[in-house]
Coordinates of C-alpha atoms in Angstrom, one line a residue:
X1 CA 121.7 116.3 96.0
X2 CA 125.1 114.1 95.5
X3 CA 122.8 111.2 97.3
X4 CA 120.3 112.0 94.9
X5 CA 122.6 110.8 92.1
X6 CA 124.3 108.4 93.0
X7 CA 124.9 106.1 90.2
X8 CA 127.5 103.0 89.5
X9 CA 128.8 105.3 86.6
X10 CA 129.6 108.8 85.6
X11 CA 126.5 110.8 84.6
X12 CA 125.2 114.6 84.1
X13 CA 121.8 114.2 85.8
X14 CA 122.1 117.1 87.5
X15 CA 126.2 117.8 87.2
X16 CA 128.6 116.0 85.4
X17 CA 129.6 113.6 88.3
X18 CA 131.6 110.8 88.6
X19 CA 130.6 107.0 88.7
X20 CA 129.6 106.7 92.7
X21 CA 130.0 110.2 93.4
X22 CA 129.0 110.6 97.4
X23 CA 132.6 108.5 97.9
X24 CA 134.2 110.6 96.0
X25 CA 132.7 113.6 98.0
X26 CA 133.7 111.3 101.1
X27 CA 136.9 110.6 100.6
X28 CA 138.0 114.9 101.0
X29 CA 136.0 114.6 104.7
X30 CA 137.6 111.7 106.4
X31 CA 139.6 113.9 109.2
X32 CA 137.3 116.3 110.7
X33 CA 140.8 116.7 113.6
X34 CA 142.4 118.4 110.7
X35 CA 143.1 122.4 111.8
X36 CA 140.8 124.5 110.7
X37 CA 141.8 125.5 107.3
X38 CA 142.6 122.4 106.4
X39 CA 139.0 121.5 106.8
X40 CA 137.9 124.1 105.4
X41 CA 140.4 123.1 102.1
X42 CA 138.9 119.7 102.2
X43 CA 135.5 121.2 102.3
X44 CA 135.9 122.9 99.4
X45 CA 137.8 119.8 97.4
X46 CA 134.5 118.1 98.4
X47 CA 131.8 120.9 97.0
X48 CA 134.4 121.2 93.8
X49 CA 133.6 117.5 93.1
X50 CA 129.8 118.4 92.6
X51 CA 130.2 121.8 91.3
X52 CA 133.7 121.2 88.7
X53 CA 133.8 118.4 88.5
X54 CA 135.6 118.5 84.5
X55 CA 137.5 121.2 85.9
X56 CA 135.8 123.5 83.4
X57 CA 134.0 125.9 85.5
X58 CA 135.6 129.3 85.9
X59 CA 134.1 130.1 89.0
X60 CA 131.3 128.5 90.9
X61 CA 127.0 128.8 90.6
X62 CA 126.4 127.6 94.1
X63 CA 122.8 128.3 94.0
X64 CA 122.4 126.7 90.6
X65 CA 122.1 123.1 91.6
X66 CA 121.5 121.6 88.7
X67 CA 122.3 122.2 85.1
X68 CA 120.4 124.7 83.2
X69 CA 120.0 121.9 80.3
X70 CA 117.6 120.0 83.1
X71 CA 115.1 123.2 82.6
X72 CA 113.5 122.7 86.5
X73 CA 111.7 125.7 85.9
X74 CA 108.8 123.7 85.4
X75 CA 109.2 121.7 88.5
X76 CA 109.5 124.8 90.5
X77 CA 105.5 126.0 89.2
X78 CA 104.6 122.2 89.9
X79 CA 106.2 122.8 93.5
X80 CA 103.6 125.8 94.1
X81 CA 100.2 124.0 91.8
X82 CA 100.5 120.5 92.3
X83 CA 103.3 118.9 95.0
X84 CA 104.3 121.9 97.7
X85 CA 106.9 119.9 99.7
X86 CA 107.4 121.2 103.5
X87 CA 110.8 120.8 103.9
X88 CA 112.2 122.2 107.2
X89 CA 115.5 121.7 109.4
X90 CA 116.4 122.3 112.8
X91 CA 120.5 121.7 113.3
X92 CA 120.0 119.9 115.8
X93 CA 118.4 116.3 114.7
X94 CA 119.7 117.0 111.1
X95 CA 123.1 117.9 109.6
X96 CA 121.8 121.3 107.8
X97 CA 120.9 124.9 109.4
X98 CA 118.3 125.8 111.1
X99 CA 115.2 126.3 108.5
X100 CA 112.0 126.5 109.2
X101 CA 109.4 126.2 107.6
X102 CA 107.6 129.0 106.3
X103 CA 103.8 127.8 104.6
X104 CA 102.8 131.8 104.2
X105 CA 106.4 133.2 102.9
X106 CA 106.3 129.8 100.1
X107 CA 102.4 131.1 99.0
X108 CA 104.0 134.4 98.9
X109 CA 106.6 133.1 96.7
X110 CA 104.7 131.0 94.3
X111 CA 102.3 134.5 94.2
X112 CA 105.3 136.5 92.9
X113 CA 107.2 134.3 90.5
X114 CA 103.8 132.7 88.9
X115 CA 100.4 134.6 89.9
X116 CA 99.3 131.1 91.2
X117 CA 97.9 130.3 94.4
X118 CA 99.7 127.7 96.3
X119 CA 97.5 124.1 96.9
X120 CA 98.9 122.7 99.6
X121 CA 96.0 120.2 99.6
X122 CA 95.9 119.3 96.5
X123 CA 97.7 116.0 96.9
X124 CA 95.5 115.2 99.6
X125 CA 91.8 115.9 97.6
X126 CA 93.1 114.9 94.3
X127 CA 94.8 111.4 94.4
X128 CA 93.5 110.9 98.5
X129 CA 96.9 111.6 100.5
X130 CA 98.4 108.4 101.6
X131 CA 95.4 106.7 101.0
X132 CA 95.9 105.8 97.1
X133 CA 93.7 102.0 97.2
X134 CA 90.9 103.0 94.9
X135 CA 93.6 103.5 92.4
X136 CA 95.3 100.9 90.0
X137 CA 98.4 99.7 87.6
X138 CA 100.9 101.7 89.2
X139 CA 104.4 100.6 89.8
X140 CA 106.0 102.6 92.7
X141 CA 110.0 101.7 92.2
X142 CA 112.3 103.1 94.8
X143 CA 116.2 103.3 95.0
X144 CA 117.2 103.6 98.7
X145 CA 120.1 105.8 98.2
X146 CA 117.9 108.7 96.7
X147 CA 116.4 110.5 99.8
X148 CA 113.2 110.7 98.2
X149 CA 112.9 107.7 98.8
X150 CA 112.0 108.6 102.1
X151 CA 108.9 109.6 101.2
X152 CA 108.0 106.7 98.6
X153 CA 105.5 103.8 98.7
X154 CA 107.6 101.3 99.8
X155 CA 105.1 98.6 100.0
X156 CA 102.3 97.2 97.7
X157 CA 98.7 98.0 99.1
X158 CA 96.9 96.3 96.0
X159 CA 98.0 93.4 93.5
X160 CA 97.9 96.1 91.0
X161 CA 100.1 99.0 93.4
X162 CA 103.6 96.9 92.5
X163 CA 106.2 98.5 95.4
X164 CA 109.4 97.6 94.1
X165 CA 112.6 98.7 96.6
X166 CA 115.8 98.9 95.0
X167 CA 118.5 98.8 97.9
X168 CA 121.3 100.3 95.5
X169 CA 119.7 102.4 93.1
X170 CA 119.6 106.4 93.2
X171 CA 116.8 108.7 92.1
X172 CA 115.2 106.7 89.2
X173 CA 118.0 104.5 88.5
X174 CA 115.6 102.1 87.1
X175 CA 114.6 104.5 84.0
X176 CA 117.8 105.5 83.5
X177 CA 119.1 103.8 80.2
X178 CA 121.0 100.4 80.5
X179 CA 124.9 100.6 81.2
X180 CA 126.9 98.3 81.7
X181 CA 127.6 99.3 85.4
X182 CA 124.2 98.8 86.1
X183 CA 124.0 96.5 89.2
X184 CA 122.2 93.2 88.6
X185 CA 119.3 94.7 90.8
X186 CA 118.6 97.8 88.3
X187 CA 117.8 95.0 85.6
X188 CA 116.1 92.8 88.1
X189 CA 113.6 95.5 88.9
X190 CA 113.7 96.6 84.8
X191 CA 111.9 93.3 84.2
X192 CA 109.9 93.2 87.5
X193 CA 108.2 96.4 85.5
X194 CA 107.7 94.9 82.5
X195 CA 106.1 91.6 84.1
X196 CA 103.7 94.2 86.1
X197 CA 103.2 96.1 83.4
X198 CA 102.4 92.8 80.7
X199 CA 99.6 91.8 83.3
X200 CA 97.8 94.6 83.5
X201 CA 97.5 94.6 79.8
X202 CA 97.1 91.1 79.6
X203 CA 94.1 91.6 81.9
X204 CA 92.2 94.8 80.0
X205 CA 89.0 94.6 78.9
X206 CA 88.6 92.0 81.9
X207 CA 87.7 92.1 85.4
X208 CA 90.3 94.7 86.9
X209 CA 92.9 93.9 89.2
X210 CA 91.8 96.6 91.8
X211 CA 90.0 94.3 93.9
X212 CA 92.2 91.2 94.6
X213 CA 94.2 90.2 96.8
X214 CA 97.8 90.9 97.4
X215 CA 100.0 88.9 95.6
X216 CA 103.1 87.9 97.8
X217 CA 105.5 87.8 95.2
X218 CA 104.7 91.4 95.5
X219 CA 104.6 92.7 98.6
X220 CA 107.3 95.1 99.1
X221 CA 109.6 93.7 96.4
X222 CA 113.3 94.0 97.2
X223 CA 115.5 93.3 94.3

């Protein structure tokens, strides 16, 4: 979650956090050779950066990963009906505890919470899965600091399916309001997005861009 919102300025999208919160968290985790009790204290200090950076929270609710004002309830419903995302860990090739994916349990939880059937094949049936070349006029912007970028469209399949990569960007950094601390890459990618949209508007009512050759200037553009 911290990596997801690793913005270059203070923000409160998930929780109130300082600028570059990953660095703030890691500042407490620099010495793995400390005695166990000291390690626990340092881990606690790192956790406090995410859950109580303002110092105003009397008791940590570590089961709540985002502020209530974000309204994440809608996302959990959508993950059942439109975007189920199987996730798992084994504790060996990753840094997390062993947590296998249980599709039946996920489906049962969707039924229990929302009274809906989990549609695991919906993205494939509705959008075509990874074969998206039939679509057009979409910008896929990917901040590589955001762990979600691992599932992003990082290369432009066609001229009107534009992939933009922001090496120092976190989750939808380009869609946030401009900030004096924005790196040049943020400003550049916003210009590239506007350029693409203006081109689509200019071609409205004329020949479609869908089947045109991919412009080299758009191929895996790293801003």
